[in-house]
Amino acid sequence: METLPDVQSEILRQVWGLHSYDENHLDPAELSSKISFNVEWLLRTLAAGDTGEPPAGLGDALALADEIGRTRAIQGVAVDALIRSWRTAERVIEERLIARAPDIETPELLGAIRRLGTLIAELTDRSVDSYRRTQQEVTGHYDRLATDLVAQIVSGVSLSADEVARRAKVIQADPAQAYGAVAVGIPERDDPATHSSVQRRLLGHLGPRVRGRVLVGSLDDRPLFLVPTSAEGDGYLTRLLAGALGPGLPADLILGVSSTGATLARAYETARQARLALEVGQRLTLRGVIPFADVAVEALLLGEPITAAFLLKQVEPLLGRPELLDTLRAYLANGHSARAAARTLYVHPNTVPHRLSTVRRLLRVAPTDALADPALALALRWLDLNAPATVGRRPPTIYDGSGGRREP
C-alpha cells in the first residue's frame, strides 16, 4: 500500500499508448482516476485475504467496471484494448507481489495471485459486457438516425444542404461524397424477414468494398441503400453489386440501381432512378442488377400515361394476337430481318413474312413500309410494362450486372 502511487503510475504508463488509448479517444486524467480506484481496491482486497465472503467494496468495483466499459464504447476505444488494460493492471500488480516473495509465505503469495486473477477476470467480464451492450445501443441509435435521414432524403422532404451536412456528420457520413442508390425488390417473398436477410447480405458485401459509410433506409417499405461511389466511374455500383449475386440470395431478387451519383442533399434524384429501375424490373419480370440507364425509356413511359395511351392506340388492332405481337417485336429487335426474327421465334422462315403482312394489314401500313416507326417499338414496350402475358408480354430476362442480358 505504501507503493500504491508508484503502482498506479506504472499501470498508467503501460496502458497509455495501447491501440485507441490515446488523446484522440480519452482523457488521461479520467483514465488515471479509474486506475487509482481499482488498484487501491484490489490491493486492499488482497491484503484482507480470502475470507470466503464477497470482498468489501465489490459492488462499487463492479459498478466502476461497468461504467468503464460503457464509457470506452462511447469513446470508440477498441474492446481488445479495454481487455488488455485490465490484463496490464493484473500483470503489474502480480510482478510487484512476486518481487516481495521473500517477505510473504509461499501459500499466501500463491493464494493472492489466484485471487488477483479471479478479481481481474470478474471486472474484465463486467466491463466487456457493458461495452458490448453500449456498442449495440450506440450502433442502433446511429442506424436509426441514418434510416431517418435516408427516409427524408428519398421521400423528397425539403432539407437544406446545411441540415443534411449536420446530420450526416453525426452518423459519420460524408455529405459531399457522391452516392449511388440501390432499391431492393423480392417479388415472390416480399416480407420483412426476407428483406432483413437480404439487407444484411448486401451490406456485408458492400461495406468492405466502398470508401465511406453505406446508408440504409427504405422506400415503399423496401430496403434502399445510398452507397458512396465517388471517383469510381460509371457502372461501378452495378459491377460491385453483380459480385454479390449468388447462393444465399433469393432467385427472384431485383436490384434497381441508379446510373448517376449525387451528394446526399440531392440523393433524391438517384433514389428515384433506383426506384424506377426496380419498378420496371418488376413489371418486365427481370431479375438481378437493373441499371437505370438500361431501362430509362421504360421508366419514361411509366411517367407519361397520356403518351402511353396514345402509343397503345398504335397497336390496338394487334391486341389479342400474341403471335403477331411477338413477331413484330422479334422483327424490330433483329434489325428488321425476317430471317433473324424467324430464328429467334423458332418458326419457319416463311412464317414471319406472312405474319408481318397480317400486321401491316391490321395496322393499315403500306406493304412497302419497313415498320420502322419508333412509336411501334415504344408501344410494344408499353405492353411489356402493363399487359398480361395473353397479349404478348416478352419472356423474363436475367441481368447479370455486366451490361448484358441473358434469356432464361
Coordinates of C-alpha atoms in Angstrom, one line a residue:
M1 CA 0.0 0.0 0.0
E2 CA 3.0 2.3 0.6
T3 CA 4.0 2.0 -3.0
L4 CA 0.4 2.5 -4.3
P5 CA 1.2 5.7 -6.2
D6 CA 4.1 4.0 -7.9
V7 CA 2.0 1.0 -8.9
Q8 CA -0.7 3.3 -10.3
S9 CA 1.8 5.3 -12.3
E10 CA 3.4 2.1 -13.8
I11 CA 0.0 0.8 -14.9
L12 CA -0.9 4.2 -16.5
R13 CA 2.4 4.3 -18.3
Q14 CA 1.9 0.8 -19.8
V15 CA -1.8 1.3 -20.6
W16 CA -1.5 4.7 -22.2
G17 CA -0.5 4.1 -25.8
L18 CA -2.4 0.9 -26.3
H19 CA -4.4 0.9 -29.5
S20 CA -7.0 3.7 -29.1
Y21 CA -5.8 4.5 -25.6
D22 CA -4.7 8.0 -26.7
E23 CA -5.8 11.6 -26.6
N24 CA -8.0 11.1 -29.7
H25 CA -10.2 8.9 -27.7
L26 CA -10.0 9.6 -24.0
D27 CA -8.6 12.0 -21.3
P28 CA -5.5 10.6 -19.4
A29 CA -6.7 12.2 -16.2
E30 CA -10.0 10.2 -16.5
L31 CA -8.0 7.0 -17.1
S32 CA -5.8 7.8 -14.1
S33 CA -8.7 8.2 -11.7
K34 CA -10.2 4.9 -12.8
I35 CA -6.8 3.1 -12.3
S36 CA -6.4 4.7 -8.9
F37 CA -9.7 3.4 -7.5
N38 CA -9.3 0.0 -9.0
V39 CA -5.7 -0.6 -7.9
E40 CA -6.3 0.6 -4.3
W41 CA -9.4 -1.7 -4.1
L42 CA -7.5 -4.6 -5.5
L43 CA -4.6 -4.2 -3.1
R44 CA -6.9 -3.8 0.0
T45 CA -8.9 -6.9 -1.1
L46 CA -5.7 -9.0 -1.5
A47 CA -4.4 -7.8 1.9
A48 CA -7.6 -8.8 3.6
G49 CA -7.1 -12.4 2.4
D50 CA -9.6 -15.0 1.4
T51 CA -12.4 -14.8 4.0
G52 CA -14.8 -17.0 2.0
E53 CA -17.2 -14.0 1.7
P54 CA -17.6 -11.5 -1.2
P55 CA -14.8 -8.8 -0.7
A56 CA -15.8 -5.5 0.8
G57 CA -16.5 -2.9 -1.9
L58 CA -17.1 -5.5 -4.6
G59 CA -20.3 -3.8 -5.7
D60 CA -18.6 -0.4 -6.1
A61 CA -15.7 -2.0 -8.1
L62 CA -18.1 -3.8 -10.4
A63 CA -20.2 -0.6 -10.9
L64 CA -17.0 1.2 -11.9
A65 CA -16.0 -1.6 -14.3
D66 CA -19.5 -1.3 -15.8
E67 CA -19.0 2.4 -16.2
I68 CA -15.6 1.9 -17.8
G69 CA -17.0 -0.5 -20.4
R70 CA -19.8 1.9 -21.2
T71 CA -17.5 4.9 -21.5
R72 CA -14.9 3.2 -23.6
A73 CA -17.6 2.1 -26.1
I74 CA -18.9 5.6 -26.5
Q75 CA -15.3 6.9 -26.8
G76 CA -14.6 4.5 -29.6
V77 CA -11.9 2.6 -27.8
A78 CA -11.3 -0.9 -29.2
V79 CA -12.7 -3.7 -27.0
D80 CA -9.4 -5.7 -27.2
A81 CA -7.6 -2.6 -25.9
L82 CA -10.1 -2.5 -23.0
I83 CA -9.3 -6.1 -22.1
R84 CA -5.6 -5.5 -22.4
S85 CA -5.8 -2.6 -20.0
W86 CA -7.2 -4.9 -17.3
R87 CA -4.6 -7.5 -18.0
T88 CA -1.9 -4.9 -17.8
A89 CA -3.1 -4.0 -14.3
E90 CA -3.1 -7.6 -13.3
R91 CA 0.4 -8.1 -14.7
V92 CA 1.9 -5.1 -12.9
I93 CA 0.4 -6.0 -9.5
E94 CA 1.4 -9.6 -9.9
E95 CA 5.0 -8.6 -10.7
R96 CA 5.1 -6.4 -7.5
L97 CA 3.8 -9.3 -5.5
I98 CA 6.4 -11.6 -6.8
A99 CA 9.1 -9.0 -6.2
R100 CA 8.1 -9.2 -2.5
A101 CA 8.1 -13.0 -2.4
P102 CA 10.9 -13.2 0.3
D103 CA 8.5 -11.3 2.7
I104 CA 5.4 -13.4 2.0
E105 CA 4.8 -17.1 2.8
T106 CA 4.6 -19.1 -0.4
P107 CA 1.0 -20.4 0.1
E108 CA -0.2 -16.8 0.9
L109 CA 1.6 -15.5 -2.2
L110 CA 0.1 -18.1 -4.5
G111 CA -3.4 -17.5 -3.0
A112 CA -3.0 -13.8 -3.5
I113 CA -2.1 -14.3 -7.2
R114 CA -5.0 -16.6 -7.7
R115 CA -7.4 -14.1 -6.1
L116 CA -6.0 -11.3 -8.2
G117 CA -6.6 -13.3 -11.4
T118 CA -10.2 -14.1 -10.3
L119 CA -11.0 -10.5 -9.4
I120 CA -9.5 -9.1 -12.6
A121 CA -11.4 -11.7 -14.7
E122 CA -14.7 -10.6 -13.0
L123 CA -14.0 -6.9 -13.5
T124 CA -13.0 -7.6 -17.1
D125 CA -16.1 -9.5 -17.9
R126 CA -18.3 -6.8 -16.4
S127 CA -16.5 -4.1 -18.5
V128 CA -16.8 -6.2 -21.7
D129 CA -20.4 -6.9 -21.2
S130 CA -21.2 -3.3 -20.6
Y131 CA -19.0 -2.3 -23.6
R132 CA -20.9 -4.6 -25.9
R133 CA -24.4 -3.6 -24.7
T134 CA -23.5 0.1 -25.1
Q135 CA -22.0 -0.5 -28.5
Q136 CA -25.2 -2.2 -29.6
E137 CA -27.2 0.7 -28.3
V138 CA -24.9 3.3 -30.0
T139 CA -25.0 1.4 -33.3
G140 CA -28.7 1.1 -33.1
H141 CA -29.0 4.8 -32.4
Y142 CA -26.8 5.7 -35.3
D143 CA -28.7 3.3 -37.6
R144 CA -32.0 4.9 -36.6
L145 CA -30.5 8.3 -37.3
A146 CA -29.2 7.1 -40.7
T147 CA -32.5 5.5 -41.5
D148 CA -34.5 8.7 -40.7
L149 CA -32.1 10.8 -42.8
V150 CA -32.3 8.4 -45.8
A151 CA -36.1 8.3 -45.5
Q152 CA -36.4 12.1 -45.6
I153 CA -34.0 12.4 -48.5
V154 CA -35.6 9.7 -50.7
S155 CA -39.1 10.9 -50.0
G156 CA -38.3 14.4 -51.3
V157 CA -38.6 16.2 -47.9
S158 CA -37.0 19.6 -48.2
L159 CA -33.8 19.6 -46.2
S160 CA -31.2 22.3 -46.6
A161 CA -27.7 21.3 -47.5
D162 CA -26.5 22.6 -44.1
E163 CA -29.1 20.4 -42.3
V164 CA -28.1 17.3 -44.3
A165 CA -24.4 18.1 -43.6
R166 CA -25.1 18.4 -39.9
R167 CA -27.0 15.2 -39.6
A168 CA -24.5 13.3 -41.9
K169 CA -21.7 14.3 -39.6
V170 CA -23.5 12.8 -36.6
I171 CA -23.7 9.4 -38.4
Q172 CA -20.1 9.7 -39.7
A173 CA -21.1 10.1 -43.4
D174 CA -19.6 12.5 -45.9
P175 CA -22.3 14.8 -47.2
A176 CA -20.1 16.0 -50.1
Q177 CA -19.4 12.5 -51.4
A178 CA -21.3 11.2 -54.4
Y179 CA -23.8 8.4 -53.5
G180 CA -25.5 6.0 -55.8
A181 CA -28.8 4.3 -54.9
V182 CA -29.9 0.7 -54.8
A183 CA -33.6 -0.3 -54.4
V184 CA -34.3 -3.9 -53.4
G185 CA -37.2 -5.9 -54.6
I186 CA -38.1 -9.6 -54.0
P187 CA -41.4 -10.2 -55.8
E188 CA -42.0 -13.8 -54.6
R189 CA -41.1 -13.2 -50.9
D190 CA -41.9 -9.6 -50.3
D191 CA -41.8 -9.8 -46.5
P192 CA -39.8 -8.0 -43.7
A193 CA -37.8 -11.1 -42.7
T194 CA -36.6 -11.7 -46.2
H195 CA -35.8 -8.0 -46.7
S196 CA -33.8 -8.1 -43.5
S197 CA -31.8 -11.1 -44.6
V198 CA -31.0 -9.7 -48.0
Q199 CA -30.1 -6.4 -46.4
R200 CA -27.5 -8.0 -44.2
R201 CA -26.1 -10.0 -47.1
L202 CA -25.7 -6.9 -49.3
L203 CA -24.3 -4.8 -46.5
G204 CA -21.7 -7.5 -45.8
H205 CA -20.7 -7.4 -49.4
L206 CA -20.7 -3.6 -49.9
G207 CA -19.3 -2.4 -46.6
P208 CA -15.7 -3.5 -47.0
R209 CA -15.6 -2.5 -50.7
V210 CA -16.6 1.1 -50.7
R211 CA -15.0 4.2 -49.4
G212 CA -17.3 5.6 -46.8
R213 CA -20.4 4.5 -44.9
V214 CA -23.3 2.8 -46.7
L215 CA -26.6 4.4 -45.6
V216 CA -29.6 2.1 -45.2
G217 CA -33.2 3.3 -45.4
S218 CA -36.4 2.2 -47.1
L219 CA -38.6 3.3 -49.9
D220 CA -42.2 2.0 -50.2
D221 CA -41.3 -0.4 -47.3
R222 CA -38.5 -2.0 -49.2
P223 CA -34.8 -1.7 -48.4
L224 CA -32.9 1.2 -50.2
F225 CA -29.2 1.8 -49.9
L226 CA -27.2 5.0 -50.6
V227 CA -23.7 3.8 -51.5
P228 CA -20.6 6.0 -51.7
T229 CA -19.4 5.9 -55.3
S230 CA -17.0 8.9 -55.5
A231 CA -14.4 8.9 -58.2
E232 CA -15.2 5.3 -59.2
G233 CA -16.6 6.0 -62.6
D234 CA -19.8 4.9 -64.5
G235 CA -21.0 1.4 -63.8
Y236 CA -19.0 0.9 -60.6
L237 CA -22.0 0.3 -58.4
T238 CA -23.6 -2.1 -61.0
R239 CA -20.4 -4.1 -61.2
L240 CA -20.0 -4.2 -57.5
L241 CA -23.5 -5.5 -56.9
A242 CA -23.1 -8.1 -59.6
G243 CA -20.4 -9.7 -57.4
A244 CA -22.9 -10.0 -54.6
L245 CA -25.3 -12.2 -56.6
G246 CA -25.2 -15.9 -55.9
P247 CA -26.2 -18.6 -53.4
G248 CA -27.8 -17.3 -50.3
L249 CA -29.9 -14.6 -52.1
P250 CA -33.4 -15.1 -53.4
A251 CA -33.6 -16.2 -57.1
D252 CA -36.2 -13.5 -57.8
L253 CA -34.1 -10.7 -56.3
I254 CA -34.2 -7.4 -58.2
L255 CA -31.7 -4.6 -57.6
G256 CA -32.7 -1.3 -59.2
V257 CA -29.5 0.7 -59.4
S258 CA -29.1 4.4 -60.2
S259 CA -26.8 5.2 -63.1
T260 CA -25.6 8.5 -61.7
G261 CA -24.4 9.7 -58.3
A262 CA -25.3 12.8 -56.3
T263 CA -24.4 14.4 -52.9
L264 CA -26.6 13.5 -50.0
A265 CA -28.5 16.7 -50.3
R266 CA -29.5 15.7 -53.9
A267 CA -29.7 12.0 -53.4
Y268 CA -33.5 12.1 -54.0
E269 CA -32.6 12.0 -57.7
T270 CA -30.5 8.9 -57.5
A271 CA -33.1 7.2 -55.3
R272 CA -35.8 8.0 -57.8
Q273 CA -33.6 6.4 -60.6
A274 CA -33.2 3.2 -58.5
R275 CA -36.9 3.0 -57.6
L276 CA -37.9 3.4 -61.3
A277 CA -35.4 0.8 -62.4
L278 CA -36.8 -1.6 -59.7
E279 CA -40.4 -0.9 -60.9
V280 CA -39.5 -1.6 -64.5
G281 CA -37.7 -4.8 -63.5
Q282 CA -40.8 -5.9 -61.6
R283 CA -43.2 -5.2 -64.5
L284 CA -40.9 -6.9 -67.0
T285 CA -40.1 -9.8 -64.7
L286 CA -36.4 -9.0 -64.9
R287 CA -34.0 -10.4 -62.3
G288 CA -30.6 -9.4 -61.0
V289 CA -29.0 -6.0 -61.2
I290 CA -31.0 -3.5 -63.3
P291 CA -29.1 -0.3 -64.1
F292 CA -31.4 2.7 -64.7
A293 CA -29.6 3.5 -67.9
D294 CA -30.8 0.2 -69.4
V295 CA -34.5 0.9 -68.7
A296 CA -34.6 4.7 -68.9
V297 CA -37.1 4.6 -71.9
E298 CA -39.4 2.2 -70.0
A299 CA -39.2 4.5 -66.9
L300 CA -40.1 7.5 -69.1
L301 CA -43.2 5.6 -70.4
L302 CA -44.3 4.9 -66.8
G303 CA -44.3 8.6 -66.0
E304 CA -46.3 9.6 -69.2
P305 CA -49.8 8.0 -69.1
I306 CA -51.2 10.3 -71.8
T307 CA -48.3 9.4 -74.2
A308 CA -48.7 5.7 -73.2
A309 CA -52.4 5.8 -74.1
F310 CA -51.6 7.3 -77.5
L311 CA -49.0 4.6 -78.1
L312 CA -51.3 1.8 -77.2
K313 CA -53.7 3.0 -79.9
Q314 CA -50.9 2.3 -82.4
V315 CA -51.0 -1.4 -81.8
E316 CA -54.6 -1.8 -80.7
P317 CA -55.6 -4.0 -83.7
L318 CA -53.0 -6.5 -82.6
L319 CA -54.2 -6.9 -79.1
G320 CA -55.4 -10.5 -78.5
R321 CA -53.0 -11.7 -81.2
P322 CA -49.8 -12.6 -79.2
E323 CA -48.2 -14.4 -82.1
L324 CA -48.3 -11.1 -84.1
L325 CA -47.0 -9.0 -81.3
D326 CA -44.2 -11.5 -80.7
T327 CA -43.3 -11.5 -84.4
L328 CA -43.3 -7.7 -84.6
R329 CA -41.2 -7.5 -81.5
A330 CA -38.7 -10.0 -82.8
Y331 CA -38.6 -8.3 -86.3
L332 CA -37.8 -4.9 -84.7
A333 CA -35.3 -6.4 -82.3
N334 CA -33.4 -8.1 -85.1
G335 CA -32.9 -5.0 -87.2
H336 CA -35.9 -5.6 -89.5
S337 CA -34.6 -9.0 -90.6
A338 CA -37.4 -11.5 -91.1
R339 CA -34.9 -14.4 -91.3
A340 CA -33.3 -13.5 -87.9
A341 CA -36.7 -13.0 -86.4
A342 CA -37.7 -16.5 -87.5
R343 CA -34.6 -17.9 -85.8
T344 CA -35.5 -16.0 -82.6
L345 CA -39.0 -17.3 -82.7
Y346 CA -38.1 -20.9 -83.7
V347 CA -40.6 -20.7 -86.6
H348 CA -40.3 -21.5 -90.4
P349 CA -38.7 -18.6 -92.3
N350 CA -41.8 -18.1 -94.4
T351 CA -44.0 -17.6 -91.2
V352 CA -42.5 -14.3 -90.3
P353 CA -43.2 -12.5 -93.7
H354 CA -46.7 -14.0 -93.6
R355 CA -47.4 -12.6 -90.1
L356 CA -45.8 -9.2 -90.9
S357 CA -48.2 -9.0 -93.9
T358 CA -51.1 -9.5 -91.5
V359 CA -49.6 -6.9 -89.1
R360 CA -49.3 -4.3 -91.9
R361 CA -52.9 -5.0 -93.0
L362 CA -54.3 -4.7 -89.4
L363 CA -52.2 -1.5 -88.7
R364 CA -53.1 -0.2 -92.2
V365 CA -49.4 0.2 -93.1
A366 CA -48.3 0.3 -96.7
P367 CA -46.8 -3.1 -97.9
T368 CA -43.5 -1.4 -98.7
D369 CA -43.2 0.2 -95.2
A370 CA -40.5 -1.4 -93.1
L371 CA -42.5 -0.9 -89.9
A372 CA -39.7 1.4 -88.7
D373 CA -41.9 3.8 -86.9
P374 CA -40.4 4.4 -83.4
A375 CA -43.9 4.6 -82.0
L376 CA -44.4 0.9 -82.6
A377 CA -41.3 -0.1 -80.6
L378 CA -42.4 2.2 -77.8
A379 CA -45.9 0.8 -77.9
L380 CA -44.5 -2.7 -77.5
R381 CA -42.5 -1.6 -74.5
W382 CA -45.6 -0.2 -73.0
L383 CA -47.4 -3.5 -73.5
D384 CA -44.4 -5.2 -71.8
L385 CA -44.8 -2.9 -68.8
N386 CA -48.5 -3.2 -68.4
A387 CA -50.2 -6.0 -70.4
P388 CA -50.7 -9.6 -69.2
A389 CA -49.0 -12.5 -71.0
T390 CA -52.0 -13.1 -73.2
V391 CA -51.3 -10.1 -75.3
G392 CA -47.7 -11.0 -76.0
R393 CA -45.6 -9.9 -73.0
R394 CA -41.9 -10.6 -73.5
P395 CA -40.3 -13.5 -71.6
P396 CA -38.4 -12.8 -68.4
T397 CA -34.8 -11.6 -68.7
I398 CA -32.0 -12.0 -66.2
Y399 CA -29.5 -9.2 -65.8
D400 CA -26.1 -10.3 -64.6
G401 CA -24.7 -6.7 -64.0
S402 CA -22.2 -6.9 -66.8
G403 CA -24.3 -4.7 -69.1
G404 CA -25.7 -7.7 -70.9
R405 CA -28.9 -9.7 -70.7
R406 CA -29.4 -13.4 -71.0
E407 CA -32.7 -15.2 -71.7
P408 CA -33.6 -17.9 -69.2

